[in-house]
Short mmCIF file of C-alpha atoms in Angstrom, two decimals:
data_model
loop_
_atom_site.label_atom_id
_atom_site.label_comp_id
_atom_site.label_asym_id
_atom_site.label_seq_id
_atom_site.Cartn_x
_atom_site.Cartn_y
_atom_site.Cartn_z
CA UNK Y 1424 105.00 74.95 76.67
CA UNK Y 1425 106.33 73.80 80.04
CA UNK Y 1426 107.25 70.17 80.67
CA UNK Y 1427 104.59 67.89 82.09
CA UNK Y 1428 104.82 66.30 85.51
CA UNK Y 1429 105.10 62.49 85.29
CA UNK Y 1430 101.81 61.99 87.18
CA UNK Y 1431 100.04 63.90 84.42
CA UNK Y 1432 101.23 61.37 81.86
CA UNK Y 1433 101.38 58.00 83.59
CA UNK Y 1434 100.12 56.86 86.94
CA UNK Y 1435 97.66 58.90 88.96
CA UNK Y 1436 94.52 59.76 87.04
CA UNK Y 1437 93.54 63.43 86.98
CA UNK Y 1438 90.82 64.24 89.48
CA UNK Y 1439 87.33 64.63 88.04
CA UNK Y 1440 84.52 66.72 89.49
CA UNK Y 1441 81.85 65.79 86.97
CA UNK Y 1442 81.27 65.82 83.23
CA UNK Y 1443 83.08 69.14 82.81
CA UNK Y 1444 83.95 70.65 79.44
CA UNK Y 1445 83.91 68.65 76.22
CA UNK Y 1446 86.86 67.76 74.02
CA UNK Y 1447 86.93 71.02 72.00
CA UNK Y 1448 87.07 73.10 75.19
CA UNK Y 1449 89.70 70.84 76.72
CA UNK Y 1450 91.80 71.03 73.56
CA UNK Y 1451 91.64 74.81 73.59
CA UNK Y 1452 92.63 74.91 77.26
CA UNK Y 1453 95.44 72.40 76.75
CA UNK Y 1454 96.83 74.37 73.83
CA UNK Y 1455 96.95 77.31 76.20
CA UNK Y 1456 99.21 75.37 78.56
CA UNK Y 1457 96.64 73.83 80.92
CA UNK Y 1458 98.19 70.52 82.01
CA UNK Y 1459 95.00 69.50 83.83
CA UNK Y 1460 92.99 69.86 80.63
CA UNK Y 1461 95.58 67.81 78.76
CA UNK Y 1462 95.39 65.13 81.45
CA UNK Y 1463 91.61 64.94 81.06
CA UNK Y 1464 91.98 64.61 77.30
CA UNK Y 1465 94.40 61.72 77.79
CA UNK Y 1466 92.53 59.84 80.49
CA UNK Y 1467 90.09 57.89 78.24
CA UNK Y 1468 93.05 56.68 76.13
CA UNK Y 1469 95.73 56.08 78.77
CA UNK Y 1470 95.19 52.34 79.41
CA UNK Y 1471 94.82 51.39 75.75
CA UNK Y 1472 97.90 53.38 74.72
CA UNK Y 1473 99.94 51.69 77.45
CA UNK Y 1474 98.76 48.26 76.26
CA UNK Y 1475 99.59 49.24 72.68
CA UNK Y 1476 103.17 50.12 73.64
CA UNK Y 1477 103.43 46.86 75.61
CA UNK Y 1478 102.35 44.77 72.61
CA UNK Y 1479 104.96 46.52 70.51
CA UNK Y 1480 107.76 46.12 73.07
CA UNK Y 1481 106.93 43.09 75.25
CA UNK Y 1482 107.95 44.95 78.42
CA UNK Y 1483 105.91 46.93 80.94
CA UNK Y 1484 108.89 49.14 81.74
CA UNK Y 1485 109.70 49.79 78.09
CA UNK Y 1486 106.01 50.48 77.45
CA UNK Y 1487 105.94 53.11 80.17
CA UNK Y 1488 109.04 54.77 78.76
CA UNK Y 1489 107.55 54.77 75.25
CA UNK Y 1490 104.22 56.11 76.49
CA UNK Y 1491 105.94 58.83 78.48
CA UNK Y 1492 107.85 59.84 75.36
CA UNK Y 1493 104.71 59.68 73.21
CA UNK Y 1494 102.69 61.89 75.52
CA UNK Y 1495 105.49 64.42 75.79
CA UNK Y 1496 105.54 64.52 71.98
CA UNK Y 1497 101.76 64.96 71.97
CA UNK Y 1498 101.97 67.79 74.51
CA UNK Y 1499 104.66 69.57 72.52
CA UNK Y 1500 102.83 69.05 69.24
CA UNK Y 1501 99.31 69.81 70.42
CA UNK Y 1502 99.20 73.17 68.69
CA UNK Y 1503 99.73 71.36 65.38
CA UNK Y 1504 96.79 68.98 65.91
CA UNK Y 1505 94.18 70.31 63.50
CA UNK Y 1506 91.46 67.73 64.08
CA UNK Y 1507 91.53 66.15 60.62
CA UNK Y 1508 91.67 62.80 62.40
CA UNK Y 1509 90.27 61.88 65.79
CA UNK Y 1510 92.32 62.64 68.89
CA UNK Y 1511 92.56 58.88 69.52
CA UNK Y 1512 94.02 58.21 66.06
CA UNK Y 1513 96.47 61.08 66.48
CA UNK Y 1514 97.63 59.74 69.85
CA UNK Y 1515 98.02 56.23 68.43
CA UNK Y 1516 100.18 57.56 65.62
CA UNK Y 1517 102.48 59.27 68.08
CA UNK Y 1518 102.58 56.25 70.43
CA UNK Y 1519 103.30 53.87 67.54
CA UNK Y 1520 106.21 55.98 66.35
CA UNK Y 1521 107.60 56.27 69.89
CA UNK Y 1522 107.40 52.46 70.21
CA UNK Y 1523 109.04 51.96 66.80
CA UNK Y 1524 111.91 54.20 67.92
CA UNK Y 1525 112.27 52.08 71.06
CA UNK Y 1526 112.25 48.84 69.04
CA UNK Y 1527 115.14 50.15 66.97
CA UNK Y 1528 117.24 50.79 70.09
CA UNK Y 1529 117.08 47.36 71.75
CA UNK Y 1530 117.00 43.65 70.89
CA UNK Y 1531 113.66 41.90 70.63
CA UNK Y 1532 112.23 40.33 73.77
CA UNK Y 1533 111.53 36.61 73.84
CA UNK Y 1534 110.58 33.80 76.23
CA UNK Y 1535 113.09 31.15 77.35
CA UNK Y 1536 111.38 28.52 75.16
CA UNK Y 1537 112.95 30.26 72.17
CA UNK Y 1538 116.19 28.60 73.37
CA UNK Y 1539 116.88 24.83 73.51
CA UNK Y 1540 115.43 22.96 76.51
CA UNK Y 1541 117.78 22.25 79.42
CA UNK Y 1542 118.83 19.10 81.25
CA UNK Y 1543 116.74 18.91 84.45
CA UNK Y 1544 119.54 17.12 86.30
CA UNK Y 1545 121.62 20.30 86.12
CA UNK Y 1546 119.01 22.33 87.98
CA UNK Y 1547 118.39 26.05 87.47
CA UNK Y 1548 120.49 27.78 84.86
CA UNK Y 1549 122.24 31.10 84.98
CA UNK Y 1550 120.32 34.36 84.63
CA UNK Y 1551 121.07 36.55 81.64
CA UNK Y 1552 122.58 39.79 82.90
CA UNK Y 1553 120.71 41.85 80.31
CA UNK Y 1554 116.96 41.49 80.50
CA UNK Y 1555 115.69 40.25 77.15
CA UNK Y 1556 112.59 38.49 78.39
CA UNK Y 1557 108.98 39.33 77.74
CA UNK Y 1558 107.38 40.56 80.96
CA UNK Y 1559 103.91 39.64 82.28
CA UNK Y 1560 101.30 42.36 81.93
CA UNK Y 1561 99.07 43.62 84.78
CA UNK Y 1562 96.06 43.88 82.49
CA UNK Y 1563 93.36 43.98 85.17
CA UNK Y 1564 95.23 46.52 87.29
CA UNK Y 1565 95.69 48.80 84.28
CA UNK Y 1566 92.13 48.33 83.09
CA UNK Y 1567 92.23 46.29 79.88
CA UNK Y 1568 88.68 45.56 78.81
CA UNK Y 1569 87.17 42.27 77.68
CA UNK Y 1570 86.02 41.71 74.10
CA UNK Y 1571 87.16 43.37 70.89
CA UNK Y 1572 88.34 46.94 70.40
CA UNK Y 1573 86.08 47.30 67.36
CA UNK Y 1574 83.97 45.15 65.01
CA UNK Y 1575 86.92 45.06 62.59
CA UNK Y 1576 89.36 43.63 65.15
CA UNK Y 1577 90.41 39.99 64.87
CA UNK Y 1578 91.94 39.46 68.31
CA UNK Y 1579 90.33 40.16 71.67
CA UNK Y 1580 91.85 42.82 73.89
CA UNK Y 1581 92.92 40.38 76.62
CA UNK Y 1582 93.99 37.80 74.04
CA UNK Y 1583 96.33 40.42 72.62
CA UNK Y 1584 98.32 40.64 75.89
CA UNK Y 1585 98.60 36.88 76.42
CA UNK Y 1586 102.21 35.74 76.62
CA UNK Y 1587 102.02 33.57 73.51
CA UNK Y 1588 100.54 36.38 71.42
CA UNK Y 1589 103.05 38.99 72.59
CA UNK Y 1590 105.89 36.52 72.07
CA UNK Y 1591 104.70 35.87 68.51
CA UNK Y 1592 104.57 39.61 67.83
CA UNK Y 1593 108.21 40.04 68.85
CA UNK Y 1594 109.28 37.79 65.95
CA UNK Y 1595 107.86 40.27 63.44
CA UNK Y 1596 109.80 43.12 61.86
CA UNK Y 1597 108.77 46.35 63.57
CA UNK Y 1598 106.55 47.71 60.79
CA UNK Y 1599 104.78 44.36 60.35
CA UNK Y 1600 104.24 44.23 64.11
CA UNK Y 1601 102.71 47.71 64.11
CA UNK Y 1602 100.53 46.97 61.08
CA UNK Y 1603 99.12 43.78 62.60
CA UNK Y 1604 98.40 45.43 65.96
CA UNK Y 1605 96.73 48.46 64.39
CA UNK Y 1606 94.62 46.40 61.98
CA UNK Y 1607 93.89 43.13 63.82
CA UNK Y 1608 93.89 44.21 67.48
CA UNK Y 1609 92.68 47.80 67.33
CA UNK Y 1610 90.57 47.49 64.21
CA UNK Y 1611 92.01 50.50 62.39
CA UNK Y 1612 91.21 50.61 58.68
CA UNK Y 1613 93.96 50.03 56.12
CA UNK Y 1614 93.84 53.75 55.29
CA UNK Y 1615 94.18 54.79 58.96
CA UNK Y 1616 97.02 52.31 59.45
CA UNK Y 1617 98.81 53.63 56.37
CA UNK Y 1618 98.51 57.19 57.66
CA UNK Y 1619 99.81 56.13 61.08
CA UNK Y 1620 102.82 54.37 59.56
CA UNK Y 1621 103.30 57.08 56.91
CA UNK Y 1622 103.06 54.63 54.03
CA UNK Y 1623 100.40 53.51 51.55
CA UNK Y 1624 97.54 51.01 51.75
CA UNK Y 1625 99.25 48.51 49.44
CA UNK Y 1626 102.31 48.41 51.71
CA UNK Y 1627 100.12 47.95 54.78
CA UNK Y 1628 98.22 45.07 53.20
CA UNK Y 1629 101.44 43.39 52.13
CA UNK Y 1630 102.97 43.76 55.61
CA UNK Y 1631 99.77 42.49 57.20
CA UNK Y 1632 99.69 39.37 55.01
CA UNK Y 1633 103.25 38.44 55.98
CA UNK Y 1634 102.63 39.24 59.65
CA UNK Y 1635 99.52 37.06 59.79
CA UNK Y 1636 101.38 34.07 58.42
CA UNK Y 1637 104.19 34.40 60.97
CA UNK Y 1638 101.93 34.95 63.97
CA UNK Y 1639 99.48 32.17 63.14
CA UNK Y 1640 102.38 29.73 62.77
CA UNK Y 1641 103.60 30.56 66.29
CA UNK Y 1642 100.30 30.78 68.17
CA UNK Y 1643 98.72 27.79 69.92
CA UNK Y 1644 95.55 26.37 68.42
CA UNK Y 1645 93.35 28.16 70.95
CA UNK Y 1646 93.87 31.34 72.94
CA UNK Y 1647 93.75 31.32 76.72
CA UNK Y 1648 90.60 33.44 76.57
CA UNK Y 1649 88.79 30.77 74.56
CA UNK Y 1650 90.16 27.96 76.72
CA UNK Y 1651 89.20 29.61 80.01
CA UNK Y 1652 85.69 30.37 78.75
CA UNK Y 1653 85.21 26.75 77.71
CA UNK Y 1654 86.40 25.47 81.08
CA UNK Y 1655 84.23 27.92 83.00
CA UNK Y 1656 85.09 29.89 86.13
CA UNK Y 1657 84.27 27.07 88.54
CA UNK Y 1658 86.45 24.47 86.80
CA UNK Y 1659 89.33 26.93 86.32
CA UNK Y 1660 89.17 27.82 90.00
CA UNK Y 1661 89.24 24.15 91.00
CA UNK Y 1662 92.23 23.41 88.74
CA UNK Y 1663 94.23 26.37 90.01
CA UNK Y 1664 93.44 25.52 93.65
CA UNK Y 1665 94.51 21.90 93.09
CA UNK Y 1666 97.80 23.04 91.54
CA UNK Y 1667 98.39 25.56 94.33
CA UNK Y 1668 97.80 23.01 97.09
CA UNK Y 1669 100.08 20.47 95.43
CA UNK Y 1670 102.93 23.00 95.47
CA UNK Y 1671 102.29 23.89 99.09
CA UNK Y 1672 102.52 20.15 99.95
CA UNK Y 1673 105.70 19.71 97.83
CA UNK Y 1674 103.70 17.02 96.01
CA UNK Y 1675 105.64 16.38 92.81
CA UNK Y 1676 103.35 13.67 91.44
CA UNK Y 1677 100.19 15.74 91.88
CA UNK Y 1678 101.79 18.69 90.09
CA UNK Y 1679 103.02 16.50 87.22
CA UNK Y 1680 99.62 14.83 86.90
CA UNK Y 1681 98.15 18.21 85.94
CA UNK Y 1682 100.67 18.84 83.16
CA UNK Y 1683 100.34 17.92 79.51
CA UNK Y 1684 102.90 15.37 78.28
CA UNK Y 1685 104.67 18.10 76.29
CA UNK Y 1686 104.40 20.81 78.96
CA UNK Y 1687 107.06 23.51 79.32
CA UNK Y 1688 108.35 25.08 82.55
CA UNK Y 1689 110.39 28.29 82.22
CA UNK Y 1690 111.83 30.66 84.83
CA UNK Y 1691 112.82 34.08 83.48
CA UNK Y 1692 115.36 35.63 84.07
CA UNK Y 1693 117.00 32.19 83.96
CA UNK Y 1694 117.67 31.05 80.43
CA UNK Y 1695 117.01 27.36 81.03
CA UNK Y 1696 113.59 25.78 80.67
CA UNK Y 1697 112.38 22.20 80.89
CA UNK Y 1698 110.28 20.46 78.27
CA UNK Y 1699 107.98 17.48 78.80
CA UNK Y 1700 106.35 16.26 81.98
CA UNK Y 1701 109.13 13.75 82.73
CA UNK Y 1702 111.85 16.40 82.56
CA UNK Y 1703 109.73 18.72 84.69
CA UNK Y 1704 109.19 15.92 87.22
CA UNK Y 1705 112.97 15.49 87.57
CA UNK Y 1706 113.51 19.22 87.95
CA UNK Y 1707 110.73 19.65 90.53
CA UNK Y 1708 111.84 16.66 92.60
CA UNK Y 1709 115.47 17.76 92.63
CA UNK Y 1710 114.92 21.45 93.24
CA UNK Y 1711 111.79 23.51 94.11
CA UNK Y 1712 109.69 20.59 95.44
CA UNK Y 1713 112.57 18.68 97.02
CA UNK Y 1714 111.38 19.61 100.50
CA UNK Y 1715 114.11 22.20 101.06
CA UNK Y 1716 111.61 25.04 100.73
CA UNK Y 1717 108.15 25.80 102.06
CA UNK Y 1718 105.75 27.51 99.68
CA UNK Y 1719 102.55 29.51 99.84
CA UNK Y 1720 100.74 31.01 96.88
CA UNK Y 1721 97.99 33.50 96.07
CA UNK Y 1722 95.79 33.30 93.00
CA UNK Y 1723 95.87 36.32 90.69
CA UNK Y 1724 95.78 37.15 86.96
CA UNK Y 1725 98.41 38.52 84.59
CA UNK Y 1726 98.65 38.82 80.81
CA UNK Y 1727 94.98 37.86 80.56
CA UNK Y 1728 95.82 34.47 82.10
CA UNK Y 1729 95.54 32.61 85.38
CA UNK Y 1730 98.55 33.20 87.61
CA UNK Y 1731 99.89 32.30 91.05
CA UNK Y 1732 102.07 34.56 93.18
CA UNK Y 1733 104.48 32.28 95.04
CA UNK Y 1734 106.08 33.09 98.38
CA UNK Y 1735 108.89 31.08 100.03
CA UNK Y 1736 109.43 30.82 103.78
CA UNK Y 1737 112.30 32.88 105.15
CA UNK Y 1738 113.38 31.62 108.61
CA UNK Y 1739 115.15 34.89 109.46
CA UNK Y 1740 112.08 36.97 108.66
CA UNK Y 1741 109.72 34.39 110.12
CA UNK Y 1742 107.36 34.88 107.18
CA UNK Y 1743 106.85 33.95 103.54
CA UNK Y 1744 108.65 36.32 101.18
CA UNK Y 1745 107.84 37.09 97.55
CA UNK Y 1746 109.52 34.72 95.11
CA UNK Y 1747 107.90 34.26 91.67
CA UNK Y 1748 104.83 35.01 89.60
CA UNK Y 1749 103.77 31.83 87.78
CA UNK Y 1750 101.63 32.51 84.70
CA UNK Y 1751 99.71 29.37 83.69
CA UNK Y 1752 98.70 28.39 80.16
CA UNK Y 1753 95.98 25.74 79.91
CA UNK Y 1754 95.24 23.32 77.09
CA UNK Y 1755 91.88 21.88 77.97
CA UNK Y 1756 92.07 20.62 81.57
CA UNK Y 1757 95.86 20.32 81.48
CA UNK Y 1758 98.56 22.90 82.12
CA UNK Y 1759 100.61 23.21 78.95
CA UNK Y 1760 103.06 25.90 80.06
CA UNK Y 1761 104.25 27.57 83.24
CA UNK Y 1762 106.21 30.81 82.98
CA UNK Y 1763 107.60 31.46 86.46
CA UNK Y 1764 108.85 35.05 86.52
CA UNK Y 1765 111.35 35.07 89.38
CA UNK Y 1766 111.59 38.05 91.66
CA UNK Y 1767 114.79 36.75 93.28
CA UNK Y 1768 117.92 36.30 91.24
CA UNK Y 1769 121.66 36.23 91.70
CA UNK Y 1770 124.53 37.27 89.47
CA UNK Y 1771 126.77 34.58 91.02
CA UNK Y 1772 127.45 31.99 88.25
CA UNK Y 1773 128.06 29.19 90.77
CA UNK Y 1774 125.32 26.60 90.27
CA UNK Y 1775 125.44 25.73 93.97
CA UNK Y 1776 124.48 29.33 94.69
CA UNK Y 1777 121.84 29.31 91.98
CA UNK Y 1778 120.36 26.19 93.55
CA UNK Y 1779 119.54 28.28 96.61
CA UNK Y 1780 117.65 30.97 94.69
CA UNK Y 1781 114.92 31.32 97.35
CA UNK Y 1782 117.59 32.59 99.76
CA UNK Y 1783 119.00 35.24 97.43
CA UNK Y 1784 118.30 38.96 97.47
CA UNK Y 1785 115.30 40.41 95.69
CA UNK Y 1786 115.64 41.86 92.22
CA UNK Y 1787 113.80 45.18 92.82
CA UNK Y 1788 112.87 45.70 89.17
CA UNK Y 1789 111.14 42.34 88.78
CA UNK Y 1790 109.72 42.57 92.27
CA UNK Y 1791 107.94 45.77 91.36
CA UNK Y 1792 106.74 44.35 88.07
CA UNK Y 1793 105.55 40.98 89.28
CA UNK Y 1794 103.99 41.82 92.62
CA UNK Y 1795 103.52 45.50 93.40
CA UNK Y 1796 101.80 46.27 90.12
CA UNK Y 1797 99.34 43.45 90.80
CA UNK Y 1798 98.56 44.73 94.28
CA UNK Y 1799 100.07 41.66 95.95
CA UNK Y 1800 101.35 41.80 99.54
CA UNK Y 1801 105.03 42.08 100.39
CA UNK Y 1802 104.95 38.98 102.57
CA UNK Y 1803 102.59 36.36 103.98
CA UNK Y 1804 102.48 35.39 107.66
CA UNK Y 1805 103.85 32.02 108.75
#
């Protein structure tokens, strides 16, 4: 078989002119080398397979690489698919194994709060040169659905891409991670999971028991999905707007008044984070809300959570330029965590240079991830 074009695997959806042939006819055509037929077979599964790879790897970029590899394996092995399982189960087996191979090649991804909190008087810390951070997920842009994948699933689809959940998954050994995702997120049976992982049901159940204990210990008491539903759309909108306007006014006290006493403020790719509202107050007053910068923000969503895309004013450009995607985690009416994914970084270790982060060059990789994938504009007018 010939190699597939990237657009067939990830990205542009194959054009559709109606219901067309069913799965058996598409399978037959795809086995004969018809890439269009293969693309139509994949299309109903594309978004969920991408999300599956993301949960395994904690990175949108790594997920795309793993999915690309998985679908190439599926294309090359299509003649060997005999239909004893569903096409979906077969694709998940291939995607899981591709993700497991990727896990073995790189260190686990984490959030900065896995490191000790920093001294706010020192200002922003240094960025890690190798990206080891969990990345926010453009769930709405990709098409993640609400609710549960199946009646047997324990976690909601959007809950399963929340930052806290994905971060907890990364602390699991790879096979435990896969077992929990397949059983608790996707609702696969123990038998299906065992077949996917090429093991037995007893091993799956044992891995699942250990994985549950680890994940539940690391997760907050309530998911963001449950919290946002309880607050309601109107109240969530009012809270986000109040937070946004406080930043645009450089109003430190108003921002801090919205934080929980034990709130955390992190800024990947910088390693440092600040814990507790008093430490965050000192950091905000000395750095981003000191009055040296002018901010504007747009409301969006990422990782199943409320988010704000921040832009800082650039005098040379005469407009507001992309700066950071802030993913908010609520606990009741308070903000318990802010993960500000910076799109501007510098490799200069001088803290005086780091203090002027809004003036540094864009990091194209994070820029693409944090803004372009969410359909956010390149700049905002002054």
